[in-house]
Tab-separated table of C-alpha atoms in Angstrom:
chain	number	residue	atom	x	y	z
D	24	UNK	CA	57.597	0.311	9.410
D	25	UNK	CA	56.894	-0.453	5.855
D	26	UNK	CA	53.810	-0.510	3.958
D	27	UNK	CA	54.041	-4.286	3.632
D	28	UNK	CA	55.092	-4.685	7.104
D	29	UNK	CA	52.080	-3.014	8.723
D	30	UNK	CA	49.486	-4.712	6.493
D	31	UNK	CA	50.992	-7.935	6.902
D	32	UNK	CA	50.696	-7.549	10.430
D	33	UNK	CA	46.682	-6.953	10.051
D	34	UNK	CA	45.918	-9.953	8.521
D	35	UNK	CA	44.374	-11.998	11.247
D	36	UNK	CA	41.904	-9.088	11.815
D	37	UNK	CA	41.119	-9.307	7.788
D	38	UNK	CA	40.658	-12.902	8.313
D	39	UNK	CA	38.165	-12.448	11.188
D	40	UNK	CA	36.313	-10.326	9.168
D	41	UNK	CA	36.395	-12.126	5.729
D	42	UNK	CA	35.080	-15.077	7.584
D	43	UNK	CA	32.001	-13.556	9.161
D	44	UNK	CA	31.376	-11.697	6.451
D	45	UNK	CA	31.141	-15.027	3.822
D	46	UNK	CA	27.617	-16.289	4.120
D	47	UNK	CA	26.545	-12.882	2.901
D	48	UNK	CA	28.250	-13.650	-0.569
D	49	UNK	CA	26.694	-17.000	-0.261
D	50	UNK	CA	24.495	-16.272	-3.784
D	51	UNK	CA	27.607	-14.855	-5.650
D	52	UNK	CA	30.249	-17.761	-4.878
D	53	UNK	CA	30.358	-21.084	-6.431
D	54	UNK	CA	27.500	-23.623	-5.393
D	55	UNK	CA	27.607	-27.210	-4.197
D	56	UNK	CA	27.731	-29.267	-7.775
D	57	UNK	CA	28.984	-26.436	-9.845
D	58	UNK	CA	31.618	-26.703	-12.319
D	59	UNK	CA	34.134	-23.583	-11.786
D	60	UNK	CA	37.525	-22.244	-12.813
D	61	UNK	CA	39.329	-19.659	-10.524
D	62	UNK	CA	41.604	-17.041	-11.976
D	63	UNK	CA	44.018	-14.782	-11.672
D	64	UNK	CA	47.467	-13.121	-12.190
D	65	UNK	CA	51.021	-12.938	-10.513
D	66	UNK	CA	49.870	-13.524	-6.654
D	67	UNK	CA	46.180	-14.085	-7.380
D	68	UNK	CA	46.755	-17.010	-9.687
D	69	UNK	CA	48.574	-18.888	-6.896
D	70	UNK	CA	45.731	-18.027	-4.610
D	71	UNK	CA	43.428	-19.144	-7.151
D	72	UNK	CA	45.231	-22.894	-7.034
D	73	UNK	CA	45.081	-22.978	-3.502
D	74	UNK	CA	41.032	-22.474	-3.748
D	75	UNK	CA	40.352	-24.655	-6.475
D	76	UNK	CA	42.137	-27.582	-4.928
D	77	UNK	CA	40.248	-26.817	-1.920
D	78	UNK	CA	37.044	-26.750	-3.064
D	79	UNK	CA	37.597	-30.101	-5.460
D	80	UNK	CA	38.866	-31.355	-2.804
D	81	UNK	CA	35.825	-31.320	-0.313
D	82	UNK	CA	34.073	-32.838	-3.121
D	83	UNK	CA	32.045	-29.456	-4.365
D	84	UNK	CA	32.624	-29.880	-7.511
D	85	UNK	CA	35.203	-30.008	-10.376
D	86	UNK	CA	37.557	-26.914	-10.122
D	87	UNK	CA	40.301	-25.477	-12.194
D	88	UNK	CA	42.637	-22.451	-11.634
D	89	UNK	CA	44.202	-20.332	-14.719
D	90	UNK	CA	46.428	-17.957	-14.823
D	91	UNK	CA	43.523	-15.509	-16.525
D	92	UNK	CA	45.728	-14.983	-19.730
D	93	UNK	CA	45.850	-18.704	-20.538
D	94	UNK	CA	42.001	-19.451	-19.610
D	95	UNK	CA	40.883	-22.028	-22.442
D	96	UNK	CA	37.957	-20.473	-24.113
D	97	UNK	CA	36.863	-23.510	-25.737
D	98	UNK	CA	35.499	-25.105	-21.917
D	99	UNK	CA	32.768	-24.881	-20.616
D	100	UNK	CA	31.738	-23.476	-16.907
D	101	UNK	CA	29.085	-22.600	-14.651
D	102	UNK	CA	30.987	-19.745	-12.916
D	103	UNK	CA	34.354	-17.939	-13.491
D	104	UNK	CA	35.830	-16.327	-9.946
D	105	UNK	CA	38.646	-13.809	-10.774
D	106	UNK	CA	40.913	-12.138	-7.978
D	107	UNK	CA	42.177	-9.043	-8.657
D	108	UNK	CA	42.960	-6.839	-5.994
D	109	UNK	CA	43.403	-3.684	-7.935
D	110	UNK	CA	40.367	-4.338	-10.589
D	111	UNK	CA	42.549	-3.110	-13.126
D	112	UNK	CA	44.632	-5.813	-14.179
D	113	UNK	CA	44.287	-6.486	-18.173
D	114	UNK	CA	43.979	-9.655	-18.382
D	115	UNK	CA	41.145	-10.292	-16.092
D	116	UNK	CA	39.194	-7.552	-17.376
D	117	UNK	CA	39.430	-8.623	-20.887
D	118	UNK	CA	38.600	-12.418	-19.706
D	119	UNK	CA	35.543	-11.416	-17.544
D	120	UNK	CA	34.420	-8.924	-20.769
D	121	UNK	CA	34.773	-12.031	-22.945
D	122	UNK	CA	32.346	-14.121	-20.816
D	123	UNK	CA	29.998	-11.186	-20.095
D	124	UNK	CA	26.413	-13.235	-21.029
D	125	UNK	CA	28.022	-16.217	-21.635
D	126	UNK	CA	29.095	-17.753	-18.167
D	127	UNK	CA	28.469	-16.388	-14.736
D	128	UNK	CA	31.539	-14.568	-13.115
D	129	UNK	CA	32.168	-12.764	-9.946
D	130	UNK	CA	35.080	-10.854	-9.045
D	131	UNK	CA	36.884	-10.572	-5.399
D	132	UNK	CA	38.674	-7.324	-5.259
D	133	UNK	CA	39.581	-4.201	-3.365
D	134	UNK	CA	38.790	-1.135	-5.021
D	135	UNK	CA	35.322	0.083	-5.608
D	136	UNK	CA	36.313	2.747	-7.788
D	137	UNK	CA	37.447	0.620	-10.861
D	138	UNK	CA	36.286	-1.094	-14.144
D	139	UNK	CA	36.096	-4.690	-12.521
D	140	UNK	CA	32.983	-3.173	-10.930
D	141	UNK	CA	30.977	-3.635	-14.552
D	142	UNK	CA	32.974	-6.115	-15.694
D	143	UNK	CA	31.551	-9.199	-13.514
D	144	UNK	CA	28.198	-10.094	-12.672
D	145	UNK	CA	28.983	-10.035	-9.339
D	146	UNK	CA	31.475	-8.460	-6.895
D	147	UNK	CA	32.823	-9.047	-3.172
D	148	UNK	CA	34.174	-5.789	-2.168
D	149	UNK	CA	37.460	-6.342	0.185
D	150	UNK	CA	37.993	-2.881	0.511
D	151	UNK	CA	39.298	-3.604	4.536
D	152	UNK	CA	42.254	-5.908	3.403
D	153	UNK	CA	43.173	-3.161	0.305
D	154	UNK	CA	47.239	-2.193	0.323
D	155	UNK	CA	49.254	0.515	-0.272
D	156	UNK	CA	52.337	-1.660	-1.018
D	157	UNK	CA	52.956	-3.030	-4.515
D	158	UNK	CA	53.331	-6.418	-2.750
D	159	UNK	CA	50.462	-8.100	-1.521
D	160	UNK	CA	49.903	-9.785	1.525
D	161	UNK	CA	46.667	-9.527	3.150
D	162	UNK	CA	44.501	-8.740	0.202
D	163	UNK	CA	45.612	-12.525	-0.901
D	164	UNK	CA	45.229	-14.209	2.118
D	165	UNK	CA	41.639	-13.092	2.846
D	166	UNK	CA	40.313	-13.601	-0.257
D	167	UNK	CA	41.454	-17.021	0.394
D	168	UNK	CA	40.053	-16.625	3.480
D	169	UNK	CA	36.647	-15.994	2.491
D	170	UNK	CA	36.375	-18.576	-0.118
D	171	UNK	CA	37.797	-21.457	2.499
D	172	UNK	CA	35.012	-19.920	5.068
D	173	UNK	CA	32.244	-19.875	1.905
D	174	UNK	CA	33.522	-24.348	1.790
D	175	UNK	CA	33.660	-24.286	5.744
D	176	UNK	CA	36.951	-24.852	5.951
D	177	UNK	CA	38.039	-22.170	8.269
D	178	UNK	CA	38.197	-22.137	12.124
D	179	UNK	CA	38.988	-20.086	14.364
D	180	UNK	CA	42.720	-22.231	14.701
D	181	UNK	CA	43.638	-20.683	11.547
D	182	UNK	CA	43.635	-16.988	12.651
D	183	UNK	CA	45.040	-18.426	15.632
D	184	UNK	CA	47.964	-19.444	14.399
D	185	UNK	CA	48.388	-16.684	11.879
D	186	UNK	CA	48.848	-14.485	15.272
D	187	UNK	CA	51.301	-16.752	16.289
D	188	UNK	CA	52.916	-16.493	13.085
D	189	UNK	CA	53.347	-13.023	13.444
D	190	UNK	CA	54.562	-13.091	17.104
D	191	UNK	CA	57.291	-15.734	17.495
D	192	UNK	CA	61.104	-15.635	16.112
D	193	UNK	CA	61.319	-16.944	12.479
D	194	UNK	CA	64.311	-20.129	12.663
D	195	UNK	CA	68.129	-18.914	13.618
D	196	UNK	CA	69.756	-18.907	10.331
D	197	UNK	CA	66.909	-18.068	7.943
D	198	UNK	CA	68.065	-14.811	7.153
D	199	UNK	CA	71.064	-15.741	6.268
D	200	UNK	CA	70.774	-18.349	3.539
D	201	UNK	CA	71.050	-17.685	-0.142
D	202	UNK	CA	68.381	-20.048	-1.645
D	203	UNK	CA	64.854	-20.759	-0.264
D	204	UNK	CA	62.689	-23.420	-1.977
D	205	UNK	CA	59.181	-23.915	-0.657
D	206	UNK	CA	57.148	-27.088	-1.287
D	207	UNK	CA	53.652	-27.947	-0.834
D	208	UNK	CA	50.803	-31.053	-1.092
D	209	UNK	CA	47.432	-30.270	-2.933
D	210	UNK	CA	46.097	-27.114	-1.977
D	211	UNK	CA	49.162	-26.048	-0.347
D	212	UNK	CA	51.151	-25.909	-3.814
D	213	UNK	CA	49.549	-22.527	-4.706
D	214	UNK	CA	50.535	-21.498	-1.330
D	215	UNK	CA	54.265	-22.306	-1.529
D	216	UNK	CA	54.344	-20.825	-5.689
D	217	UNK	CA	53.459	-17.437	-3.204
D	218	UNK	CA	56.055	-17.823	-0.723
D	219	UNK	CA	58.468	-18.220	-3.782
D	220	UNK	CA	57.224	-15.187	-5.130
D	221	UNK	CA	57.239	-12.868	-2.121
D	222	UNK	CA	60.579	-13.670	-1.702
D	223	UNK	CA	61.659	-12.694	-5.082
D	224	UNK	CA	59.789	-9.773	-5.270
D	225	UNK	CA	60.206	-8.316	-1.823
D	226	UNK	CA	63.700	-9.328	-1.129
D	227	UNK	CA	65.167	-10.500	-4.586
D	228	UNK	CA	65.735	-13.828	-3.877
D	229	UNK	CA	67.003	-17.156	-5.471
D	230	UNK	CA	63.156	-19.173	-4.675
D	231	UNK	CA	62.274	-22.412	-6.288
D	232	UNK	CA	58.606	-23.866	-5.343
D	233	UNK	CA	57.529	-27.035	-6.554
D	234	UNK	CA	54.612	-29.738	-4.864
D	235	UNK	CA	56.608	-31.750	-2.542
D	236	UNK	CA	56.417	-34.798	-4.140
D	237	UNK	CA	58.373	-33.714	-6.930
D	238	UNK	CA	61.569	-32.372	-5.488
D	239	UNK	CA	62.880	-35.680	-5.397
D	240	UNK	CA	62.999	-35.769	-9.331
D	241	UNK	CA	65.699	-33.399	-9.842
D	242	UNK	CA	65.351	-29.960	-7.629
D	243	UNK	CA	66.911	-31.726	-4.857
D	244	UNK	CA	70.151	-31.788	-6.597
D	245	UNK	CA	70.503	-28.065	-6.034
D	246	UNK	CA	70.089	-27.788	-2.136
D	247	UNK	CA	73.622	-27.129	-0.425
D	248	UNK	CA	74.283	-26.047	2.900
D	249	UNK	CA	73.467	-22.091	1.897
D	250	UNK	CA	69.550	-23.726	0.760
D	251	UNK	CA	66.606	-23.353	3.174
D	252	UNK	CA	63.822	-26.063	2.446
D	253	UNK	CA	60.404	-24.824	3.681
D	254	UNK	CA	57.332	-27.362	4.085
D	255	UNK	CA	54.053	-25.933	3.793
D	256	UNK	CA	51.731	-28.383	5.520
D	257	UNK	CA	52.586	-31.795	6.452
D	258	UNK	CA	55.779	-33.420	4.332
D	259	UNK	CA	56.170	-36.667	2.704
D	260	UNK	CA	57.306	-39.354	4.601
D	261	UNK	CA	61.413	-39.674	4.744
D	262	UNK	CA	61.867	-36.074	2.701
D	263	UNK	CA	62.744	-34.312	5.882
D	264	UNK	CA	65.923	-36.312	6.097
D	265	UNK	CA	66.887	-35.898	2.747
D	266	UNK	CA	67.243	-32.495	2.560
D	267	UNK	CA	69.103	-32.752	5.925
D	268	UNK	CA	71.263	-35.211	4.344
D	269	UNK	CA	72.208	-32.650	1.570
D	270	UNK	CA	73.483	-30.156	4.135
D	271	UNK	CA	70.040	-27.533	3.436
D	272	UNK	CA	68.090	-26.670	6.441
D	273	UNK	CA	64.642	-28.044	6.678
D	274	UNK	CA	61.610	-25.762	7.952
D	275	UNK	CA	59.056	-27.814	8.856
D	276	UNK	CA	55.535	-26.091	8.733
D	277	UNK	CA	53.908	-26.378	12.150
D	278	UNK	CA	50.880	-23.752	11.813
D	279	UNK	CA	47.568	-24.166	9.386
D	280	UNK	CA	49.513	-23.382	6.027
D	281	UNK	CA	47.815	-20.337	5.241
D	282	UNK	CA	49.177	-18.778	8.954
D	283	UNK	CA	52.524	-20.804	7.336
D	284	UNK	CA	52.856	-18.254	4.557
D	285	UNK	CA	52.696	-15.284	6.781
D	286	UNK	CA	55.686	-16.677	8.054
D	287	UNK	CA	57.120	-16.508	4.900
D	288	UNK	CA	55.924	-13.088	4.325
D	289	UNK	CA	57.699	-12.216	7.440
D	290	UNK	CA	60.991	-13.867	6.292
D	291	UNK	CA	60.451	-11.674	2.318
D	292	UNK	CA	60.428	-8.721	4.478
D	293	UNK	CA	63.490	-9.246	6.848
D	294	UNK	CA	65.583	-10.200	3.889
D	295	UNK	CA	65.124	-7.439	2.159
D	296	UNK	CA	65.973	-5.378	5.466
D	297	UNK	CA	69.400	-7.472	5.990
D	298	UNK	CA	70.130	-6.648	1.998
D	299	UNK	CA	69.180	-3.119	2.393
D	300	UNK	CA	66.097	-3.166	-0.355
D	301	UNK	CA	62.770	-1.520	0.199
D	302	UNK	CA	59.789	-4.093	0.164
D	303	UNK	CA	57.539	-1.373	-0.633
D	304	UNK	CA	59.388	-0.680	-3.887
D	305	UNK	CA	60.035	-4.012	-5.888
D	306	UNK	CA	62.472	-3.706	-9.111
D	307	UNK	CA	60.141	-3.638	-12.051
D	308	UNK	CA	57.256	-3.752	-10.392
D	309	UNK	CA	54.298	-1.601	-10.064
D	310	UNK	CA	51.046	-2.257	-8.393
D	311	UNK	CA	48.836	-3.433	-11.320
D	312	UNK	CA	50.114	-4.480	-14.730
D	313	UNK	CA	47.983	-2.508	-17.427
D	314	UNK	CA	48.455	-3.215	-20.875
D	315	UNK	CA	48.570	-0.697	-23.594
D	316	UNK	CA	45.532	-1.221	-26.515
């Protein structure tokens, strides 16, 4: 078994434990009425959309999500959440030094033993859902976790499904196509932009993901009969059809969309098995990008 594959496989148990484990990061997470932005890079970014349209979205307050290299200096907010699983990651680090006495940050990581420690205010140590693989699975998904339990949006139907996730058959077929584009509604966009990106980096895949809305206007034109169309969360009426009618096969998402992507995890990994790649060793990759001064 792969790196990825066994701490994919441990997520629900993360989950569990990110969730009971929220209210005690009540002081350090983003209040009722607070205006925030959520960053990130690469995998955290798209987590970080996910969270901000969540949180907006149960009315707590205006919410933004940046890639942390393109965070616009000149707004103003009353906390700054990063994600970075390794701590390391340039970008972040020089953002959260940048706001150091200026705006309150806290940082959700994984590693206790690095500079993102310092850099923010405050810190929620994940060291449980840390990885050994260069791709990140669980890390991601319960730092998501935690933040949807900190809004009380999580149940115990969402680690639920993410078991069932892991335990049935992924669709007959799926393998085998050549193209996989995953579309999503509000805070489920972030969550297919992941899927897409697993599957390139894991598996080197052709991956489009766009909000669901919008492949009508132009991306459709692309599906063909080797195109898998994946919906995370419930789809626009009549879509369904049309990428049946285009000869693409149409995976509808069932599960809470979160459990959704571990599915899609899943399907990263057994690609790269049918093309003979290593997950655990992604072309170009490396764990954290760290820019030289």
């Amino acid at each position: 078994m792969t790196h990825v594959q066994d701490e994919l496989n441990s997520q629900p148990e993360c989950w569990n434990r990110a969730a009971v484990e929220a209210a005690e990061h009540t002081a350090a997470l983003p209040a009722a009425g607070e205006r925030v932005a959520i960053v990130g890079c690469g995998t955290s970014y798209f987590m970080a959309q996910s969270a901000a349209a969540l949180r907006e979205g149960a009315g707590l307050g205006e919410t933004d999500a940046f890639a942390a290299s393109e965070f616009p200096r000149n707004r103003a907010y009353d906390r700054v959440v990063a994600l970075t699983r390794s701590g390391t990651t340039t970008e972040v680090l020089e953002l959260l030094t940048e706001l150091k006495g200026r705006v309150r940050t806290v940082a959700l990581t994984a590693d206790p033993e690095t500079p993102v420690m310092a850099a923010a205010d405050d810190v929620v140590l994940l060291d449980y859902a840390d990885e050994r693989s260069v791709v990140q699975t669980r890390f991601a998904t319960t730092a998501l976790t935690l933040l949807r339990a900190h809004l009380g949006l999580h149940t115990e139907a969402v680690v639920a499904d993410a078991r069932t996730a892991l335990s049935t058959e992924l669709p007959d077929g799926l393998v085998e196509r050549t193209q996989f584009t995953f579309l999503g509604r509000g805070w489920t966009v972030g969550l297919a932009n992941e899927a897409g990106l697993k599957m390139r980096e894991a598996s080197l895949s052709w991956t489009e993901a766009y909000p669901a809305m919008e492949y009508r206007h132009g991306p459709i034109s692309i599906s063909t009969g080797g195109t898998a169309t994946w919906m995370f969360g419930e789809a626009p009426e009549g879509l369904a059809e049309q990428v049946r009618e285009t000869g693409a096969m149409w995976v509808p998402g069932g599960l809470d969309p979160l459990a959704e992507l571990v599915r899609a995890q899943r399907l990263a990994v057994a690609v790269a098995a049918a093309r003979g790649l290593d997950p655990d060793r992604p072309r170009h990759l490396t764990r954290s990008v760290i820019l030289a001064p």
